[in-house]
Amino acid sequence: MLDITLNYLCPLEYYVIDPNHSFCSQPYPGVIDQQITSFERAHILQMHNHERRLVHGTNIQKMYWNDDLAEIALRYARGCIFDHDKSIQRNLPKIPLSTGQNLAMGYENWTQAIQGWIEEKEHYFYGYPSAGIVTHYTQMIWHSTALVGCAATICPPYGPYTIPWPFYICNYITGQLNSDFHRPYDQGSHDQSLHDCQGKVCLYNGTLDLNTCECKCSTYASGSQCERLNCSILPPCLYYSSSSCIAVNVPLECPRLCGLCDRYEVLKNVYGENNLAPNMLTVKPTMTTTTISSIKKKSRGRKLKNKLRNRYLKRNLTTKMNFFSVSTRIISKKILRTTATTTTILPVPIKNDSSHLSLCSYLLHIIVIIIIIIIDNFF
């Protein structure tokens, strides 16, 4: 029987995954959400799928947007912690699969942020150790990554950051395996296209037939996406201990050992036994006429808001380097990474300023942020 001490700030379906799930993280004071428009969402997908086509792999799926992944990314980005959460902490309740993550900061827009990840391919050679960090790029082209959700915020100055800084996050299902990231796909000829299974994934050790887009389930799972788990017929798990569950394959092979059976019972109570299949996006996001019209209506307000923000940033820069237009070539020389290769970091170099802001400067920060919020809402 699952014993849970309820955290009333965290929904049960997330708490059972991890009590510190990123869905339940608290925002940093003064953080500003950067809403992703349908145009930007389509552009993010286009940049990812374009790179996936270029490598001509035989087993690469077409990538689709997932709103739940994007929501978790947004909630974590609001915390303004430029470091990775754990893979389990960004898991979706209905998709107990490894979840990868790419981070970036300091870029002016999504195009620049993603291009920074793409430029890592200069150091990537299929099947060979790389000369530099390439795991942002390999996550983008990982063969079984079918879903992506991204978010961005503007974080206020704090600690080593003396000016507001844009924070970009993309979460991916599935995440890349740290043992195979140098072979993220099977090589093919130049006429290979992406397998379009509408973002479908198979759960509990099921495998996806890329030709038919049908799931072949393990003996202890059933359903169109292997979403029904029968823990009563699970085979014994003889070769692993609970400490092994940190590896992405062990929870799939040993669901009971790694708590997936308890998690499954909670999901049945929350969603209902007949509603456990992951939601699939069947329509590729496009830029609609309504979206174009709304963008035009907001253009005047955005120009004024950007003018205020740029004036604010220039006043607080402590070096001659433009914070929002640092070349990605400079960025690539300053890359940091975490210990997990399924989650990587790409920061922009910022010169620290240890001097404290005066009271007047602090008040100016608050006033400018309030003006930006008012203008954004008004237009």
Short mmCIF file of C-alpha atoms in Angstrom, two decimals:
data_model
loop_
_atom_site.label_atom_id
_atom_site.label_comp_id
_atom_site.label_asym_id
_atom_site.label_seq_id
_atom_site.Cartn_x
_atom_site.Cartn_y
_atom_site.Cartn_z
CA MET A 1 0.00 0.00 0.00
CA LEU A 2 1.38 3.37 -1.01
CA ASP A 3 2.00 5.68 1.92
CA ILE A 4 1.89 9.34 0.91
CA THR A 5 2.15 12.42 3.11
CA LEU A 6 0.06 14.84 1.11
CA ASN A 7 1.55 18.08 -0.12
CA TYR A 8 -1.49 20.23 -0.81
CA LEU A 9 0.48 22.42 -3.21
CA CYS A 10 1.24 19.43 -5.43
CA PRO A 11 -1.38 17.33 -7.27
CA LEU A 12 -1.27 13.68 -6.27
CA GLU A 13 -0.44 12.41 -9.77
CA TYR A 14 2.76 14.51 -9.70
CA TYR A 15 3.58 14.00 -6.04
CA VAL A 16 3.59 10.23 -6.46
CA ILE A 17 6.26 10.59 -9.16
CA ASP A 18 8.47 12.76 -6.97
CA PRO A 19 7.55 14.96 -3.98
CA ASN A 20 9.77 17.65 -5.52
CA HIS A 21 8.30 17.39 -9.01
CA SER A 22 8.96 20.47 -11.16
CA PHE A 23 5.23 20.88 -11.76
CA CYS A 24 5.01 21.84 -8.09
CA SER A 25 7.99 24.21 -7.98
CA GLN A 26 7.51 27.76 -6.74
CA PRO A 27 8.21 30.84 -8.93
CA TYR A 28 11.02 33.24 -8.15
CA PRO A 29 9.72 36.71 -7.17
CA GLY A 30 9.60 39.06 -10.13
CA VAL A 31 9.90 36.43 -12.87
CA ILE A 32 8.01 37.23 -16.09
CA ASP A 33 6.51 34.54 -18.34
CA GLN A 34 7.35 34.77 -22.04
CA GLN A 35 4.26 33.36 -23.72
CA ILE A 36 4.99 31.09 -26.69
CA THR A 37 2.70 31.94 -29.60
CA SER A 38 1.38 29.31 -31.99
CA PHE A 39 3.78 30.73 -34.58
CA GLU A 40 6.76 30.25 -32.25
CA ARG A 41 5.58 26.77 -31.34
CA ALA A 42 5.42 25.78 -35.01
CA HIS A 43 8.83 27.34 -35.59
CA ILE A 44 10.40 25.41 -32.70
CA LEU A 45 9.03 22.19 -34.16
CA GLN A 46 10.18 23.11 -37.65
CA MET A 47 13.76 23.74 -36.48
CA HIS A 48 13.86 20.41 -34.65
CA ASN A 49 12.33 18.34 -37.44
CA HIS A 50 14.50 20.02 -40.07
CA GLU A 51 17.64 18.89 -38.26
CA ARG A 52 16.18 15.43 -37.81
CA ARG A 53 15.60 15.14 -41.56
CA LEU A 54 19.10 16.30 -42.42
CA VAL A 55 20.80 13.31 -40.76
CA HIS A 56 18.87 10.78 -42.92
CA GLY A 57 18.39 8.24 -40.14
CA THR A 58 16.30 5.13 -40.74
CA ASN A 59 14.52 5.14 -37.38
CA ILE A 60 13.87 8.81 -36.58
CA GLN A 61 10.36 9.86 -35.60
CA LYS A 62 8.76 13.15 -36.50
CA MET A 63 8.56 15.33 -33.42
CA TYR A 64 5.30 16.81 -32.10
CA TRP A 65 4.44 19.39 -29.48
CA ASN A 66 3.16 18.36 -26.06
CA ASP A 67 1.41 20.95 -23.89
CA ASP A 68 2.01 19.01 -20.67
CA LEU A 69 5.77 18.97 -21.24
CA ALA A 70 5.62 22.70 -21.98
CA GLU A 71 3.70 23.38 -18.76
CA ILE A 72 6.26 21.53 -16.65
CA ALA A 73 9.06 23.40 -18.45
CA LEU A 74 7.34 26.72 -17.70
CA ARG A 75 6.86 25.96 -14.02
CA TYR A 76 10.51 25.02 -13.68
CA ALA A 77 11.66 28.07 -15.68
CA ARG A 78 9.73 30.31 -13.28
CA GLY A 79 12.08 29.18 -10.53
CA CYS A 80 15.02 30.85 -12.35
CA ILE A 81 17.45 28.09 -11.37
CA PHE A 82 19.88 27.75 -14.26
CA ASP A 83 20.54 24.09 -13.69
CA HIS A 84 18.76 20.86 -14.53
CA ASP A 85 16.08 19.24 -12.49
CA LYS A 86 16.15 15.45 -12.29
CA SER A 87 14.69 13.48 -15.18
CA ILE A 88 12.06 11.95 -12.87
CA GLN A 89 11.04 15.45 -11.73
CA ARG A 90 9.95 16.37 -15.25
CA ASN A 91 8.14 13.07 -15.93
CA LEU A 92 4.55 13.22 -17.16
CA PRO A 93 2.07 11.24 -15.05
CA LYS A 94 0.76 9.26 -18.03
CA ILE A 95 4.16 8.77 -19.68
CA PRO A 96 6.63 7.06 -17.33
CA LEU A 97 9.50 7.32 -19.81
CA SER A 98 12.86 9.08 -19.65
CA THR A 99 12.53 12.82 -20.17
CA GLY A 100 15.44 14.82 -21.58
CA GLN A 101 16.08 18.55 -21.30
CA ASN A 102 17.95 21.35 -23.06
CA LEU A 103 18.59 24.71 -21.37
CA ALA A 104 19.80 28.06 -22.69
CA MET A 105 20.00 31.61 -21.41
CA GLY A 106 20.72 35.10 -22.69
CA TYR A 107 19.47 34.74 -26.25
CA GLU A 108 17.10 37.26 -27.77
CA ASN A 109 14.62 34.72 -29.15
CA TRP A 110 13.92 31.04 -29.69
CA THR A 111 15.62 30.94 -33.08
CA GLN A 112 18.93 32.01 -31.58
CA ALA A 113 18.62 29.66 -28.61
CA ILE A 114 17.92 26.59 -30.73
CA GLN A 115 20.54 27.59 -33.28
CA GLY A 116 23.06 27.56 -30.44
CA TRP A 117 22.21 23.91 -29.81
CA ILE A 118 22.34 23.09 -33.52
CA GLU A 119 25.81 24.56 -33.96
CA GLU A 120 27.19 21.84 -31.71
CA LYS A 121 27.04 19.54 -34.74
CA GLU A 122 30.32 21.11 -35.85
CA HIS A 123 31.92 18.96 -33.13
CA TYR A 124 29.79 15.85 -33.73
CA PHE A 125 30.94 12.79 -35.68
CA TYR A 126 28.59 9.82 -35.81
CA GLY A 127 29.82 6.90 -33.74
CA TYR A 128 32.95 8.64 -32.47
CA PRO A 129 33.77 10.58 -29.30
CA SER A 130 33.14 14.27 -29.85
CA ALA A 131 35.67 17.06 -29.53
CA GLY A 132 33.24 19.22 -27.57
CA ILE A 133 29.80 19.28 -26.00
CA VAL A 134 27.23 17.91 -28.45
CA THR A 135 24.46 16.56 -26.24
CA HIS A 136 22.07 19.46 -26.88
CA TYR A 137 22.29 18.63 -30.58
CA THR A 138 22.07 14.86 -30.11
CA GLN A 139 18.96 15.29 -27.97
CA MET A 140 17.37 17.23 -30.83
CA ILE A 141 18.03 14.38 -33.28
CA TRP A 142 17.53 11.43 -30.90
CA HIS A 143 15.63 8.82 -32.90
CA SER A 144 12.82 8.00 -30.44
CA THR A 145 12.16 11.55 -29.26
CA ALA A 146 8.57 12.05 -30.39
CA LEU A 147 7.40 14.83 -28.08
CA VAL A 148 8.76 18.23 -27.11
CA GLY A 149 7.45 21.06 -24.95
CA CYS A 150 9.25 24.34 -24.36
CA ALA A 151 8.91 27.46 -22.23
CA ALA A 152 10.73 30.72 -21.56
CA THR A 153 10.81 33.33 -18.82
CA ILE A 154 12.61 36.58 -18.05
CA CYS A 155 14.32 36.18 -14.69
CA PRO A 156 15.12 39.21 -12.53
CA PRO A 157 18.64 40.13 -11.40
CA TYR A 158 19.90 38.08 -8.48
CA GLY A 159 23.14 36.54 -7.32
CA PRO A 160 25.73 36.70 -10.10
CA TYR A 161 23.16 38.01 -12.62
CA THR A 162 23.14 41.80 -12.52
CA ILE A 163 20.53 42.27 -15.25
CA PRO A 164 17.32 40.44 -16.24
CA TRP A 165 18.09 37.30 -18.23
CA PRO A 166 15.98 35.19 -20.61
CA PHE A 167 15.71 31.52 -19.63
CA TYR A 168 14.79 28.89 -22.25
CA ILE A 169 13.83 25.26 -21.56
CA CYS A 170 12.81 22.39 -23.83
CA ASN A 171 11.76 19.02 -22.37
CA TYR A 172 11.79 15.89 -24.52
CA ILE A 173 10.20 12.43 -24.50
CA THR A 174 12.06 10.26 -24.81
CA GLY A 175 15.35 11.52 -23.46
CA GLN A 176 18.61 10.32 -24.95
CA LEU A 177 20.59 7.53 -23.31
CA ASN A 178 23.92 8.62 -21.90
CA SER A 179 25.58 5.44 -23.16
CA ASP A 180 24.48 5.88 -26.77
CA PHE A 181 24.33 9.62 -27.42
CA HIS A 182 27.16 9.32 -29.98
CA ARG A 183 24.81 7.08 -32.01
CA PRO A 184 21.46 8.87 -31.70
CA TYR A 185 19.96 7.13 -34.75
CA ASP A 186 20.59 4.35 -37.27
CA GLN A 187 22.33 5.61 -40.36
CA GLY A 188 20.53 5.41 -43.71
CA SER A 189 20.63 6.75 -47.25
CA HIS A 190 19.91 10.28 -48.38
CA ASP A 191 16.28 9.51 -49.25
CA GLN A 192 15.14 8.71 -45.71
CA SER A 193 12.17 10.62 -44.33
CA LEU A 194 10.89 10.97 -40.78
CA HIS A 195 8.48 8.34 -39.47
CA ASP A 196 5.25 10.17 -38.69
CA CYS A 197 3.40 8.37 -35.89
CA GLN A 198 1.71 11.55 -34.62
CA GLY A 199 3.87 11.67 -31.51
CA LYS A 200 2.87 8.19 -30.36
CA VAL A 201 4.87 6.52 -27.59
CA CYS A 202 4.65 3.01 -26.13
CA LEU A 203 4.76 2.52 -22.36
CA TYR A 204 6.02 -0.13 -19.94
CA ASN A 205 8.71 -1.59 -22.18
CA GLY A 206 6.53 -1.62 -25.28
CA THR A 207 8.09 -1.04 -28.71
CA LEU A 208 6.75 1.08 -31.56
CA ASP A 209 6.59 -0.36 -35.08
CA LEU A 210 7.62 2.64 -37.17
CA ASN A 211 6.00 1.22 -40.31
CA THR A 212 2.55 0.63 -38.83
CA CYS A 213 2.77 3.01 -35.83
CA GLU A 214 1.43 0.19 -33.65
CA CYS A 215 2.75 -0.67 -30.20
CA LYS A 216 3.99 -4.15 -29.41
CA CYS A 217 3.45 -4.51 -25.67
CA SER A 218 5.35 -6.53 -23.13
CA THR A 219 3.65 -9.53 -21.53
CA TYR A 220 2.58 -7.48 -18.51
CA ALA A 221 1.07 -4.50 -20.38
CA SER A 222 -1.79 -3.97 -22.83
CA GLY A 223 -3.69 -1.21 -24.63
CA SER A 224 -3.09 0.85 -27.77
CA GLN A 225 -0.04 2.43 -26.13
CA CYS A 226 0.62 -0.35 -23.61
CA GLU A 227 -0.87 1.94 -20.99
CA ARG A 228 -2.51 -0.80 -18.90
CA LEU A 229 -0.08 -2.40 -16.48
CA ASN A 230 -0.77 -5.81 -14.95
CA CYS A 231 1.53 -5.97 -11.94
CA SER A 232 0.14 -9.34 -10.84
CA ILE A 233 2.01 -11.15 -13.63
CA LEU A 234 5.27 -9.25 -13.49
CA PRO A 235 8.34 -11.48 -13.82
CA PRO A 236 10.81 -11.45 -10.92
CA CYS A 237 13.50 -8.79 -11.03
CA LEU A 238 16.63 -10.73 -10.12
CA TYR A 239 19.47 -8.58 -11.37
CA TYR A 240 18.70 -5.13 -9.97
CA SER A 241 18.23 -3.39 -6.64
CA SER A 242 16.17 -0.29 -5.92
CA SER A 243 19.30 1.84 -6.29
CA SER A 244 19.42 0.76 -9.94
CA CYS A 245 16.14 2.52 -10.72
CA ILE A 246 18.02 5.69 -11.63
CA ALA A 247 18.90 4.01 -14.94
CA VAL A 248 16.25 4.62 -17.59
CA ASN A 249 15.81 0.95 -18.53
CA VAL A 250 15.37 -0.51 -15.04
CA PRO A 251 11.92 0.98 -14.24
CA LEU A 252 10.66 -0.42 -17.54
CA GLU A 253 12.03 -3.88 -16.84
CA CYS A 254 11.20 -3.87 -13.11
CA PRO A 255 8.08 -1.70 -12.60
CA ARG A 256 7.29 -2.96 -9.11
CA LEU A 257 10.85 -2.54 -7.85
CA CYS A 258 10.93 1.08 -9.04
CA GLY A 259 7.49 2.09 -7.77
CA LEU A 260 5.63 2.13 -11.08
CA CYS A 261 2.97 -0.26 -9.78
CA ASP A 262 2.11 2.10 -6.91
CA ARG A 263 2.17 5.01 -9.33
CA TYR A 264 -0.14 3.12 -11.69
CA GLU A 265 -2.73 2.62 -8.94
CA VAL A 266 -2.73 6.36 -8.24
CA LEU A 267 -3.17 7.12 -11.95
CA LYS A 268 -6.19 4.80 -12.13
CA ASN A 269 -7.79 6.68 -9.25
CA VAL A 270 -7.01 10.11 -10.72
CA TYR A 271 -7.78 9.55 -14.41
CA GLY A 272 -9.86 6.38 -14.46
CA GLU A 273 -8.77 2.99 -15.74
CA ASN A 274 -10.06 3.69 -19.26
CA ASN A 275 -8.30 7.04 -19.59
CA LEU A 276 -4.66 6.16 -19.04
CA ALA A 277 -3.40 6.47 -22.62
CA PRO A 278 -1.27 9.59 -23.20
CA ASN A 279 -2.94 12.42 -25.08
CA MET A 280 -1.63 12.55 -28.63
CA LEU A 281 -1.41 15.70 -30.74
CA THR A 282 -2.84 14.74 -34.13
CA VAL A 283 -2.57 18.15 -35.82
CA LYS A 284 0.74 19.83 -36.44
CA PRO A 285 0.72 23.38 -35.00
CA THR A 286 0.41 26.01 -37.71
CA MET A 287 0.27 29.78 -37.80
CA THR A 288 -3.42 30.62 -38.23
CA THR A 289 -4.96 33.80 -39.60
CA THR A 290 -6.14 34.68 -36.10
CA THR A 291 -2.60 34.36 -34.79
CA ILE A 292 -1.20 36.58 -37.55
CA SER A 293 -3.84 39.20 -36.82
CA SER A 294 -3.15 39.13 -33.09
CA ILE A 295 0.59 39.46 -33.71
CA LYS A 296 0.01 42.57 -35.82
CA LYS A 297 -2.22 44.10 -33.16
CA LYS A 298 0.42 43.55 -30.49
CA SER A 299 3.38 44.70 -32.55
CA ARG A 300 3.17 48.33 -31.40
CA GLY A 301 3.04 47.33 -27.75
CA ARG A 302 5.89 44.86 -28.16
CA LYS A 303 8.09 47.48 -29.84
CA LEU A 304 7.54 49.87 -26.94
CA LYS A 305 8.10 47.10 -24.40
CA ASN A 306 11.33 45.99 -26.11
CA LYS A 307 12.51 49.60 -26.31
CA LEU A 308 12.05 50.00 -22.56
CA ARG A 309 13.71 46.66 -21.83
CA ASN A 310 16.69 47.40 -24.08
CA ARG A 311 17.16 50.82 -22.49
CA TYR A 312 16.98 49.18 -19.07
CA LEU A 313 19.50 46.50 -20.02
CA LYS A 314 21.99 48.92 -21.57
CA ARG A 315 22.01 50.99 -18.41
CA ASN A 316 22.95 47.96 -16.33
CA LEU A 317 25.53 46.32 -18.56
CA THR A 318 28.94 46.17 -16.92
CA THR A 319 30.87 45.16 -20.05
CA LYS A 320 30.90 46.20 -23.69
CA MET A 321 29.51 42.79 -24.63
CA ASN A 322 25.85 43.03 -25.68
CA PHE A 323 23.95 40.57 -23.49
CA PHE A 324 21.32 39.77 -26.09
CA SER A 325 23.54 39.50 -29.16
CA VAL A 326 26.50 37.44 -28.03
CA SER A 327 27.55 35.24 -30.92
CA THR A 328 26.86 31.56 -30.55
CA ARG A 329 30.48 30.92 -31.43
CA ILE A 330 31.54 32.67 -28.22
CA ILE A 331 28.83 30.80 -26.36
CA SER A 332 30.07 27.42 -27.57
CA LYS A 333 33.45 28.08 -25.96
CA LYS A 334 31.82 28.65 -22.56
CA ILE A 335 29.54 25.60 -22.44
CA LEU A 336 28.83 23.90 -19.12
CA ARG A 337 27.16 20.56 -18.62
CA THR A 338 25.73 18.46 -15.85
CA THR A 339 26.78 14.94 -14.99
CA ALA A 340 23.78 13.44 -16.78
CA THR A 341 24.23 13.45 -20.54
CA THR A 342 20.48 13.29 -21.02
CA THR A 343 20.29 16.80 -19.58
CA THR A 344 22.65 19.55 -20.68
CA ILE A 345 23.30 23.26 -20.17
CA LEU A 346 24.22 26.03 -22.58
CA PRO A 347 24.77 29.32 -20.76
CA VAL A 348 25.83 32.67 -22.13
CA PRO A 349 28.92 34.11 -20.43
CA ILE A 350 28.06 36.98 -18.10
CA LYS A 351 30.55 39.09 -16.26
CA ASN A 352 29.69 39.08 -12.59
CA ASP A 353 29.31 42.34 -10.73
CA SER A 354 29.66 42.01 -6.97
CA SER A 355 28.62 45.60 -6.25
CA HIS A 356 25.23 45.99 -4.60
CA LEU A 357 22.47 47.98 -6.21
CA SER A 358 21.61 51.22 -4.55
CA LEU A 359 18.11 51.82 -3.26
CA CYS A 360 17.30 54.12 -6.19
CA SER A 361 18.54 51.58 -8.70
CA TYR A 362 16.51 48.86 -7.02
CA LEU A 363 13.35 50.99 -7.17
CA LEU A 364 14.06 51.71 -10.83
CA HIS A 365 14.19 47.97 -11.50
CA ILE A 366 10.77 47.48 -9.94
CA ILE A 367 9.22 50.42 -11.81
CA VAL A 368 10.53 49.29 -15.20
CA ILE A 369 9.27 45.72 -14.68
CA ILE A 370 5.82 47.04 -13.68
CA ILE A 371 5.69 49.28 -16.78
CA ILE A 372 6.65 46.35 -19.03
CA ILE A 373 3.92 44.17 -17.51
CA ILE A 374 1.29 46.93 -17.92
CA ILE A 375 2.25 47.56 -21.55
CA ASP A 376 2.25 43.83 -22.32
CA ASN A 377 -1.23 43.37 -20.85
CA PHE A 378 -2.62 46.56 -22.41
CA PHE A 379 -1.56 45.75 -25.95
#
